[in-house]
Amino acid sequence: MDYKLWINGEWAASKGGRMMDVINPANGEKIASVVDASVADVDRAVQAAKTAFYDGRWSKLTPSARSLALLKLAVLLEKNTAELAKTESLNTGKPYEFVSVGADFPFMIDNVRFFAAAARDVHGSHAGEFMPGFTSMFRREPVGVVGQIAPWNYPLMMAIWKLGPALAAGCTVVLKPAPATPLTALMLGELLAEAGIPAGVVNVVSGGNETGQALVEHPDVRMVSLTGSTGTGKKVMKTAAETLKRVHLELGGKAPILVFDDANIDLVVEKVVLGATFNTGQDCTAATRVYAQGKQYEKAKEALTAAMKAVKVGDPFESGVTVGPLISAAQRERVIGFVDRAKKNGATVLTGGGIPGGMDKGYYFEPTVLCDVDQKAEIIQSEVFGPVITIQPFKKDEEAVEYGNDVAYGLAASLFTKDVGRAMRAAAALEFGTVWVNDHIPLTSETPHGGFKQSGFGKDLSAEAMGDYQITKHVMISHAS
Ligand code: NAD
């Protein structure tokens, strides 16, 4: 199937953009073609969003009317889950069960409902007398036209994480999905229209990095929200500086897991294996670096190796499969490169490290465990984005925190202990946007998600995310007239 662009509430033919193939990573076959949108296409989409913003068809609706449309969207996502989830599985290689009922859809539908409620939640200091004879009012206004750029690892869910708070705040949007996974974001256009979200409020332009660049450069875009790699975040921030746009950056991660000497090792194994293989390890919060104290080191090595070996890798539409392929041949080459270089630098492969036997069609990779790695090694310092974990020993509690913090990233971390004091001390000292105690990976719509350090800034999820799409205006009223 060939897709057009979704601009101003209808399918629009490209002006000058070429077509790009969309591939099924489970077998390498083409499943659709989409437009690689041109600069002129981006401009048309931005103009549609600009008109929709300034004529107030969305921003001047009452919060209750915006909320109602978002609630309708949640119902439509629920009704269309089977078709959308099938497309998402075909396009990403994620297990269908996992997308449809396990994680993506239930969570994104809950996100939409949360932001429908957040749109109506007015709180905080809004008016007062701060100088004799004057009343001051603080208005929380939508930022304006927002450019939203999504990654390939959770295509529709990342789009929803971005659209929910922006729409709740009253912004209008040009959304650019990742070039590898544009289908469900494009399919969302018609559902937005059916939900009663007016034409032009959300425009979807498929395309590659240059399309994204054109969106960031556009002078009528007031804010850019990117979920992507740290390298892309740096480029976007530099480009946005030219027009002094706000930037909201959800970037890469390299989550440590601190296993203290009193930790329940069975619980560690259950949570780390899920955290490392969830979405084939292509998750910015994926469990990647295990640090185990004293005698726990040998126990963790043995138990994690056995559990990672037992993970079922296979066809995304086969029941019980928890790990599908990586997103592309290039991504698999990248993961293989990291593991090979780690081996050359002395790492021992406890399990995995290659392509599973008999699975050369599609971009599959074995769940992998490495040990004998140096803290400064590339495999510890860089984001691999595949089902690969490392295990290192530590002696003192402070050492674990030091190792955990010793990377450029700061998105998510976890620690395992039965000692509340120890958990609180470590949680306070870890420089990460999320710290789990005795778990790894769960998130909720109410809780903020975002980075420290080079994992970026700005929050997805929670009321804080909606605040990121608002700007405060002070109106000062003299009592004299
Ligand atoms: P990527 O950085 O390659 O691309 C992300 C998006 O940015 C794509 O849509 C791409 O076309 C666009 N882009 C690339 N260059 C651009 C430029 N110069 N200007 C504007 N847009 C540009 O990332 P990816 O490979 O699609 O996704 C994986 C990355 O995303 C990982 O690093 C992962 O950790 C991160 N991620 C972070 C979070 C989070 O919440 N922090 C969530 C999911 C993924």
Coordinates of C-alpha atoms and ligand atoms in Angstrom, one line a residue:
M1 CA 0.0 0.0 0.0
D2 CA 1.2 3.6 -0.8
Y3 CA 0.5 6.2 1.9
K4 CA 0.2 10.0 1.3
L5 CA 0.9 12.7 3.9
W6 CA -1.8 13.7 6.5
I7 CA -2.1 17.5 6.2
N8 CA -4.9 19.7 7.2
G9 CA -7.3 16.8 8.0
E10 CA -6.9 14.9 4.7
W11 CA -4.5 12.8 2.7
A12 CA -2.2 15.0 0.7
A13 CA 0.1 14.2 -2.2
S14 CA 3.7 15.2 -1.8
K15 CA 5.2 18.2 -3.6
G16 CA 8.6 16.9 -4.7
G17 CA 9.1 14.1 -2.1
R18 CA 10.2 10.7 -3.3
M19 CA 8.7 7.4 -2.1
M20 CA 10.5 5.2 0.5
D21 CA 10.0 1.5 1.2
V22 CA 8.8 0.3 4.6
I23 CA 10.2 -3.1 5.5
N24 CA 9.1 -6.0 7.7
P25 CA 12.1 -6.8 9.9
A26 CA 10.9 -10.3 10.6
N27 CA 11.6 -11.3 6.9
G28 CA 13.1 -8.3 5.2
E29 CA 10.2 -7.9 2.8
K30 CA 8.6 -4.6 1.7
I31 CA 5.2 -4.0 3.3
A32 CA 4.3 -0.4 2.1
S33 CA 5.6 2.8 0.6
V34 CA 5.5 6.2 2.2
V35 CA 6.5 9.7 1.2
D36 CA 9.9 11.0 2.1
A37 CA 8.5 14.5 2.7
S38 CA 10.2 17.5 1.0
V39 CA 10.9 20.9 2.6
A40 CA 7.7 22.2 0.7
D41 CA 5.6 19.4 2.3
V42 CA 6.9 20.3 5.8
D43 CA 6.1 23.9 5.1
R44 CA 2.5 23.0 4.0
A45 CA 2.1 21.0 7.2
V46 CA 3.4 23.8 9.4
Q47 CA 1.2 26.4 7.7
A48 CA -1.8 24.1 8.4
A49 CA -0.8 23.8 12.0
K50 CA -0.2 27.5 12.2
T51 CA -3.6 28.5 10.8
A52 CA -5.2 25.9 13.2
F53 CA -3.4 27.4 16.1
Y54 CA -4.0 31.1 15.5
D55 CA -7.7 30.8 14.5
G56 CA -8.2 29.1 17.9
R57 CA -10.1 26.0 16.5
W58 CA -8.3 24.0 19.2
S59 CA -6.4 26.3 21.6
K60 CA -9.6 28.3 22.3
L61 CA -11.8 25.4 22.9
T62 CA -12.7 24.9 26.5
P63 CA -10.6 22.4 28.3
S64 CA -13.6 20.2 28.6
A65 CA -14.2 20.2 24.8
R66 CA -10.5 19.3 24.2
S67 CA -10.8 16.6 26.9
L68 CA -13.8 15.1 25.3
A69 CA -12.1 14.8 21.9
L70 CA -9.1 13.0 23.5
L71 CA -11.5 10.6 25.3
K72 CA -13.1 9.8 21.9
L73 CA -9.6 9.2 20.5
A74 CA -9.0 6.7 23.3
V75 CA -12.2 4.8 22.5
L76 CA -11.2 4.8 18.8
L77 CA -7.7 3.5 19.6
E78 CA -9.3 0.7 21.6
K79 CA -11.8 -0.2 18.8
N80 CA -9.0 -0.2 16.2
T81 CA -6.4 -2.0 18.3
A82 CA -6.4 -5.2 16.3
E83 CA -5.6 -3.5 12.9
L84 CA -3.2 -1.0 14.3
A85 CA -1.3 -3.5 16.4
K86 CA -1.0 -5.9 13.5
T87 CA 0.5 -3.1 11.4
E88 CA 2.8 -2.1 14.3
S89 CA 4.0 -5.8 14.6
L90 CA 4.6 -6.1 10.9
N91 CA 6.5 -2.9 10.8
T92 CA 8.6 -3.3 13.9
G93 CA 8.9 -7.1 14.5
K94 CA 7.4 -6.7 18.0
P95 CA 5.5 -9.7 19.3
Y96 CA 1.8 -9.1 18.4
E97 CA 0.6 -10.2 21.9
F98 CA 3.0 -7.8 23.4
V99 CA 1.8 -4.8 21.3
S100 CA -1.9 -5.5 21.3
V101 CA -2.6 -6.6 24.9
G102 CA 0.7 -6.7 26.7
A103 CA 2.2 -3.3 26.6
D104 CA 1.9 -0.7 23.8
F105 CA -1.8 -0.3 23.2
P106 CA -3.2 -0.6 26.7
F107 CA -0.5 1.8 27.9
M108 CA -1.0 4.4 25.1
I109 CA -4.8 4.3 25.5
D110 CA -4.3 5.0 29.2
N111 CA -2.0 7.8 28.3
V112 CA -4.6 9.5 26.1
R113 CA -7.2 9.2 28.9
F114 CA -4.7 10.6 31.4
F115 CA -4.1 13.7 29.2
A116 CA -7.8 14.1 28.6
A117 CA -8.1 14.5 32.4
A118 CA -4.9 16.6 32.6
A119 CA -6.4 19.1 30.1
R120 CA -9.0 20.0 32.8
D121 CA -6.8 20.0 35.8
V122 CA -6.2 23.6 36.7
H123 CA -4.1 24.2 39.8
G124 CA -1.4 26.4 41.3
S125 CA -1.1 30.1 41.9
H126 CA -2.9 32.0 39.2
A127 CA -3.7 35.4 40.6
G128 CA -2.8 37.7 43.5
E129 CA -1.7 41.1 44.6
F130 CA 2.1 41.4 44.7
M131 CA 2.4 45.3 44.5
P132 CA -0.1 47.7 46.1
G133 CA -2.7 48.7 43.6
F134 CA -2.1 45.8 41.2
T135 CA -3.5 42.4 40.6
S136 CA -1.2 39.9 38.8
M137 CA -2.5 37.0 36.8
F138 CA -0.4 34.1 35.5
R139 CA -1.8 32.6 32.3
R140 CA -0.6 29.2 31.2
E141 CA -0.8 29.4 27.4
P142 CA 0.0 26.8 24.8
V143 CA 3.4 27.2 23.3
G144 CA 2.1 27.2 19.7
V145 CA 3.0 25.0 16.7
V146 CA 5.1 22.1 17.9
G147 CA 7.3 19.9 15.7
Q148 CA 7.3 16.4 17.2
I149 CA 9.9 13.8 16.0
A150 CA 9.5 10.2 17.0
P151 CA 11.9 7.1 17.0
W152 CA 11.3 3.6 15.6
N153 CA 11.2 1.6 18.8
Y154 CA 7.6 2.3 19.9
P155 CA 6.3 4.1 16.9
L156 CA 2.7 4.8 17.8
M157 CA 3.2 4.9 21.6
M158 CA 6.0 7.5 21.3
A159 CA 3.7 9.5 19.0
I160 CA 0.9 9.3 21.6
W161 CA 3.3 10.2 24.5
K162 CA 4.1 13.4 22.5
L163 CA 0.6 14.2 21.2
G164 CA -1.2 13.7 24.5
P165 CA 0.4 16.6 26.5
A166 CA 0.7 18.9 23.4
L167 CA -3.0 18.5 22.6
A168 CA -4.1 18.8 26.2
A169 CA -2.2 22.1 26.5
G170 CA -3.9 23.4 23.3
C171 CA -0.9 23.3 20.9
T172 CA -1.1 22.2 17.3
V173 CA 1.4 19.7 15.9
V174 CA 3.4 18.5 12.9
L175 CA 4.4 14.9 13.8
K176 CA 7.3 13.2 11.9
P177 CA 7.5 9.5 12.6
A178 CA 10.8 7.6 12.2
P179 CA 11.6 6.7 8.5
A180 CA 11.6 2.9 9.3
T181 CA 8.2 2.9 11.1
P182 CA 5.8 5.5 9.8
L183 CA 2.7 3.4 9.2
T184 CA 0.7 3.6 12.5
A185 CA 1.4 7.3 12.9
L186 CA 0.0 7.9 9.4
M187 CA -3.1 5.7 10.2
L188 CA -3.7 7.8 13.3
G189 CA -4.7 10.8 11.1
E190 CA -8.1 9.4 10.2
L191 CA -8.8 8.5 13.9
L192 CA -8.0 12.0 15.0
A193 CA -10.5 13.4 12.5
E194 CA -13.1 10.8 13.6
A195 CA -12.5 11.8 17.3
G196 CA -13.4 15.4 16.4
I197 CA -10.0 16.9 16.6
P198 CA -10.2 19.7 14.0
A199 CA -8.3 19.6 10.7
G200 CA -4.8 21.0 10.8
V201 CA -4.4 20.4 14.6
V202 CA -2.3 17.3 14.0
N203 CA -0.4 16.8 10.7
V204 CA 1.7 13.8 10.0
V205 CA 4.6 14.0 7.6
S206 CA 6.6 10.8 7.0
G207 CA 10.2 11.2 6.0
G208 CA 13.9 10.8 6.9
N209 CA 16.3 12.9 8.8
E210 CA 16.2 15.8 6.3
T211 CA 12.4 16.0 6.8
G212 CA 13.1 16.3 10.5
Q213 CA 15.8 18.9 10.0
A214 CA 13.3 21.0 7.9
L215 CA 10.8 20.8 10.7
V216 CA 13.4 21.9 13.3
E217 CA 14.5 24.8 11.0
H218 CA 11.0 26.1 10.3
P219 CA 10.6 29.6 11.8
D220 CA 6.9 29.1 12.6
V221 CA 7.6 26.1 14.8
R222 CA 7.8 27.3 18.4
M223 CA 9.0 24.1 20.0
V224 CA 10.6 20.8 19.0
S225 CA 10.1 17.6 20.9
L226 CA 12.4 14.8 19.9
T227 CA 12.6 11.2 21.1
G228 CA 15.7 9.7 19.6
S229 CA 19.4 9.2 20.1
T230 CA 21.7 11.5 22.0
G231 CA 23.6 12.4 18.8
T232 CA 20.3 13.5 17.1
G233 CA 19.4 15.4 20.2
K234 CA 22.6 17.4 20.0
K235 CA 22.0 18.2 16.3
V236 CA 18.4 19.2 16.9
M237 CA 19.4 21.5 19.8
K238 CA 22.0 23.2 17.6
T239 CA 19.6 23.7 14.7
A240 CA 16.9 25.0 17.1
A241 CA 19.3 27.6 18.5
E242 CA 19.1 29.5 15.1
T243 CA 15.4 30.3 15.8
L244 CA 15.6 30.0 19.6
K245 CA 13.0 27.3 19.7
R246 CA 12.2 25.4 22.9
V247 CA 13.6 21.9 22.8
H248 CA 12.2 18.9 24.6
L249 CA 14.7 16.0 24.3
E250 CA 14.0 12.3 25.3
L251 CA 17.3 10.6 24.3
G252 CA 19.3 7.5 24.8
G253 CA 20.0 5.5 28.0
K254 CA 22.3 3.0 29.5
A255 CA 20.6 1.7 32.6
P256 CA 22.6 0.2 35.5
I257 CA 21.1 -2.4 37.8
L258 CA 22.8 -2.4 41.3
V259 CA 22.4 -5.8 43.0
F260 CA 23.3 -5.5 46.7
D261 CA 24.4 -8.5 48.8
D262 CA 21.0 -8.9 50.4
A263 CA 19.0 -8.8 47.1
N264 CA 16.6 -11.6 46.2
I265 CA 18.5 -13.0 43.2
D266 CA 15.4 -14.7 41.7
L267 CA 13.7 -11.4 41.6
V268 CA 16.7 -9.8 40.0
V269 CA 16.8 -12.4 37.3
E270 CA 13.1 -12.1 36.5
K271 CA 13.2 -8.3 36.3
V272 CA 16.6 -8.0 34.5
V273 CA 15.7 -10.5 31.8
L274 CA 12.4 -8.8 31.1
G275 CA 14.1 -5.4 31.2
A276 CA 16.9 -6.5 28.9
T277 CA 14.8 -8.3 26.3
F278 CA 11.6 -6.2 26.3
N279 CA 11.2 -4.8 22.8
T280 CA 14.4 -6.8 21.8
G281 CA 16.4 -4.5 24.1
Q282 CA 15.5 -1.5 21.9
D283 CA 14.3 0.5 24.8
C284 CA 15.9 3.6 26.2
T285 CA 15.4 2.3 29.7
A286 CA 16.5 -1.2 28.9
A287 CA 18.4 -3.0 31.7
T288 CA 21.9 -3.1 30.4
R289 CA 24.7 -3.0 33.1
V290 CA 24.4 -5.3 36.0
Y291 CA 26.7 -4.6 39.0
A292 CA 26.6 -7.4 41.6
Q293 CA 28.1 -7.2 45.2
G294 CA 30.4 -9.8 46.6
K295 CA 29.1 -13.4 46.4
Q296 CA 26.1 -12.2 44.3
Y297 CA 28.4 -11.8 41.3
E298 CA 28.8 -15.5 40.6
K299 CA 25.2 -16.3 41.4
A300 CA 23.9 -13.5 39.1
K301 CA 26.2 -14.6 36.3
E302 CA 25.0 -18.2 36.5
A303 CA 21.3 -17.4 36.9
L304 CA 21.1 -14.6 34.3
T305 CA 23.0 -16.7 31.7
A306 CA 20.5 -19.6 32.1
A307 CA 17.5 -17.2 32.0
M308 CA 18.7 -15.2 29.0
K309 CA 19.4 -18.5 27.1
A310 CA 15.8 -19.6 27.8
V311 CA 14.1 -16.5 26.3
K312 CA 11.9 -17.4 23.4
V313 CA 13.0 -15.6 20.2
G314 CA 10.9 -15.9 17.1
D315 CA 8.1 -14.9 14.8
P316 CA 6.3 -11.9 16.2
F317 CA 2.9 -13.5 15.4
E318 CA 3.7 -16.8 17.2
S319 CA 2.1 -17.1 20.6
G320 CA 4.5 -17.2 23.5
V321 CA 7.3 -15.4 21.6
T322 CA 8.7 -12.6 23.8
V323 CA 11.6 -11.4 21.5
G324 CA 11.2 -10.5 17.9
P325 CA 13.9 -9.3 15.4
L326 CA 15.9 -6.1 15.7
I327 CA 14.5 -3.2 13.6
S328 CA 16.8 -3.5 10.6
A329 CA 19.9 -5.1 9.1
A330 CA 21.9 -2.0 9.9
Q331 CA 20.8 -2.1 13.6
R332 CA 21.8 -5.8 13.8
E333 CA 25.2 -5.0 12.3
R334 CA 25.6 -2.3 14.9
V335 CA 24.7 -4.7 17.8
I336 CA 27.1 -7.4 16.4
G337 CA 29.8 -4.7 16.1
F338 CA 29.5 -3.8 19.8
V339 CA 29.6 -7.4 20.9
D340 CA 32.6 -8.3 18.6
R341 CA 34.6 -5.3 19.8
A342 CA 33.8 -6.2 23.4
K343 CA 35.1 -9.7 22.8
K344 CA 38.3 -8.3 21.2
N345 CA 38.8 -6.2 24.3
G346 CA 38.7 -9.3 26.6
A347 CA 34.9 -9.8 27.3
T348 CA 33.7 -13.3 27.9
V349 CA 30.4 -14.3 26.2
L350 CA 28.4 -16.3 28.7
T351 CA 25.5 -16.8 26.3
G352 CA 24.3 -15.5 22.9
G353 CA 26.5 -13.1 20.8
G354 CA 25.2 -14.1 17.4
I355 CA 22.3 -14.8 15.1
P356 CA 20.1 -17.6 16.4
G357 CA 20.4 -20.9 14.4
G358 CA 18.0 -21.3 11.4
M359 CA 16.8 -17.6 11.7
D360 CA 18.8 -16.0 8.9
K361 CA 15.7 -14.5 7.3
G362 CA 14.8 -11.4 9.3
Y363 CA 17.1 -9.4 11.7
Y364 CA 17.1 -11.7 14.8
F365 CA 19.8 -11.6 17.4
E366 CA 20.4 -13.9 20.5
P367 CA 19.9 -12.5 24.0
T368 CA 23.4 -12.0 25.1
V369 CA 25.3 -11.9 28.5
L370 CA 28.9 -10.6 28.7
C371 CA 31.3 -10.5 31.7
D372 CA 35.0 -9.6 32.1
V373 CA 34.4 -6.1 30.9
D374 CA 36.1 -2.9 32.0
Q375 CA 34.1 0.1 33.3
K376 CA 35.7 2.3 30.6
A377 CA 35.0 -0.1 27.8
E378 CA 32.7 0.9 24.9
I379 CA 30.2 -1.9 25.8
I380 CA 29.7 -0.2 29.2
Q381 CA 29.7 3.4 28.0
S382 CA 27.7 3.3 24.8
E383 CA 24.0 2.5 24.1
V384 CA 23.8 -0.8 22.2
F385 CA 20.0 -1.0 21.7
G386 CA 19.8 -4.7 21.5
P387 CA 19.2 -7.6 24.0
V388 CA 22.7 -7.5 25.5
I389 CA 23.7 -7.2 29.2
T390 CA 27.0 -7.0 31.0
I391 CA 27.8 -8.2 34.5
Q392 CA 30.5 -6.6 36.7
P393 CA 31.3 -7.1 40.4
F394 CA 31.6 -4.5 43.1
K395 CA 32.6 -4.5 46.8
K396 CA 31.3 -1.4 48.7
D397 CA 27.8 0.2 48.3
E398 CA 29.4 3.6 47.2
E399 CA 31.3 1.8 44.5
A400 CA 28.0 0.6 42.9
V401 CA 26.6 4.1 42.8
E402 CA 29.9 5.4 41.3
Y403 CA 29.9 2.8 38.6
G404 CA 26.2 3.3 37.9
N405 CA 26.7 7.1 37.5
D406 CA 29.8 6.7 35.4
V407 CA 28.3 7.1 31.9
A408 CA 27.2 10.1 29.9
Y409 CA 23.5 8.9 30.1
G410 CA 21.0 9.4 32.9
L411 CA 17.6 8.1 32.0
A412 CA 16.8 5.1 34.2
A413 CA 18.5 2.9 36.8
S414 CA 17.4 0.2 39.2
L415 CA 18.6 -1.3 42.5
F416 CA 17.8 -4.5 44.4
T417 CA 18.1 -4.7 48.2
K418 CA 15.8 -5.6 51.2
D419 CA 17.3 -2.7 53.2
V420 CA 15.1 0.5 52.9
G421 CA 17.9 2.8 54.2
R422 CA 20.4 1.5 51.6
A423 CA 17.7 1.8 48.9
M424 CA 17.0 5.4 49.8
R425 CA 20.7 6.4 50.0
A426 CA 21.4 4.9 46.6
A427 CA 18.2 6.2 45.0
A428 CA 19.1 9.7 46.1
A429 CA 22.7 9.4 44.8
L430 CA 21.9 8.0 41.4
E431 CA 21.8 10.6 38.6
F432 CA 18.9 9.2 36.6
G433 CA 15.4 10.4 35.8
T434 CA 13.8 7.2 37.0
V435 CA 15.2 4.9 39.8
W436 CA 13.3 1.6 40.4
V437 CA 13.8 -0.2 43.7
N438 CA 13.4 -4.0 43.3
D439 CA 12.0 -3.7 39.8
H440 CA 13.0 -2.5 36.3
I441 CA 10.9 -1.0 33.5
P442 CA 7.3 -0.2 34.8
L443 CA 6.0 3.3 34.0
T444 CA 2.6 4.8 34.5
S445 CA 0.8 7.7 32.9
E446 CA 0.9 9.7 36.1
T447 CA 4.7 9.4 36.6
P448 CA 7.2 11.6 34.8
H449 CA 9.7 10.0 32.4
G450 CA 12.8 11.9 31.2
G451 CA 16.5 12.2 31.5
F452 CA 19.4 13.6 33.4
K453 CA 22.7 14.4 31.8
Q454 CA 23.0 13.4 28.1
S455 CA 19.7 11.6 28.2
G456 CA 18.1 15.0 27.6
F457 CA 15.6 17.1 29.4
G458 CA 11.8 17.7 29.5
K459 CA 9.4 15.1 30.6
D460 CA 7.1 12.7 28.9
L461 CA 4.0 11.3 30.8
S462 CA 2.6 13.0 33.9
A463 CA 1.2 16.5 34.4
E464 CA 4.8 17.7 34.1
A465 CA 4.8 16.8 30.4
M466 CA 1.7 19.0 29.8
G467 CA 3.6 21.9 31.6
D468 CA 6.4 21.5 29.1
Y469 CA 4.0 22.5 26.3
Q470 CA 2.8 25.6 28.1
I471 CA 4.3 29.0 28.5
T472 CA 3.5 31.4 31.4
K473 CA 2.3 34.9 30.6
H474 CA 2.1 37.5 33.4
V475 CA -0.8 39.9 33.0
M476 CA -0.5 42.9 35.5
I477 CA -3.6 44.9 36.1
S478 CA -3.5 48.3 37.7
H479 CA -6.5 49.1 40.0
A480 CA -6.5 52.6 38.6
S481 CA -8.7 53.2 35.6
Ligands
NAD1 P1 17.4 8.6 15.8 O1 18.0 9.7 16.7 O2 18.2 8.0 14.7 O3 16.1 9.2 15.1 C1 15.0 9.7 15.9 C2 14.2 10.6 15.0 O4 14.9 11.8 14.7 C3 13.8 10.0 13.6 O5 12.5 10.4 13.3 C4 14.8 10.7 12.7 O6 14.4 10.8 11.3 C5 14.9 12.1 13.3 N1 16.2 12.8 13.0 C6 17.4 12.3 12.8 N2 18.3 13.3 12.5 C7 17.6 14.4 12.6 C8 17.9 15.8 12.4 N3 19.2 16.2 12.2 N4 17.0 16.8 12.6 C9 15.7 16.4 12.9 N5 15.3 15.1 13.0 C10 16.2 14.1 12.9 O7 16.8 7.6 16.8 P2 16.2 6.2 16.5 O8 17.3 5.3 16.1 O9 15.0 6.3 15.7 O10 15.6 5.7 18.0 C11 16.5 5.1 18.9 C12 17.0 6.1 19.9 O11 15.9 6.8 20.6 C13 17.8 5.5 21.0 O12 18.9 6.3 21.3 C14 16.8 5.5 22.2 O13 17.5 5.4 23.4 C15 16.1 6.8 22.0 N6 14.8 6.7 22.7 C16 14.6 7.5 23.8 C17 13.4 7.4 24.5 C18 13.3 8.3 25.8 O14 12.1 8.4 26.2 N7 14.3 8.9 26.3 C19 12.4 6.6 24.1 C20 12.6 5.8 23.0 C21 13.8 5.9 22.3

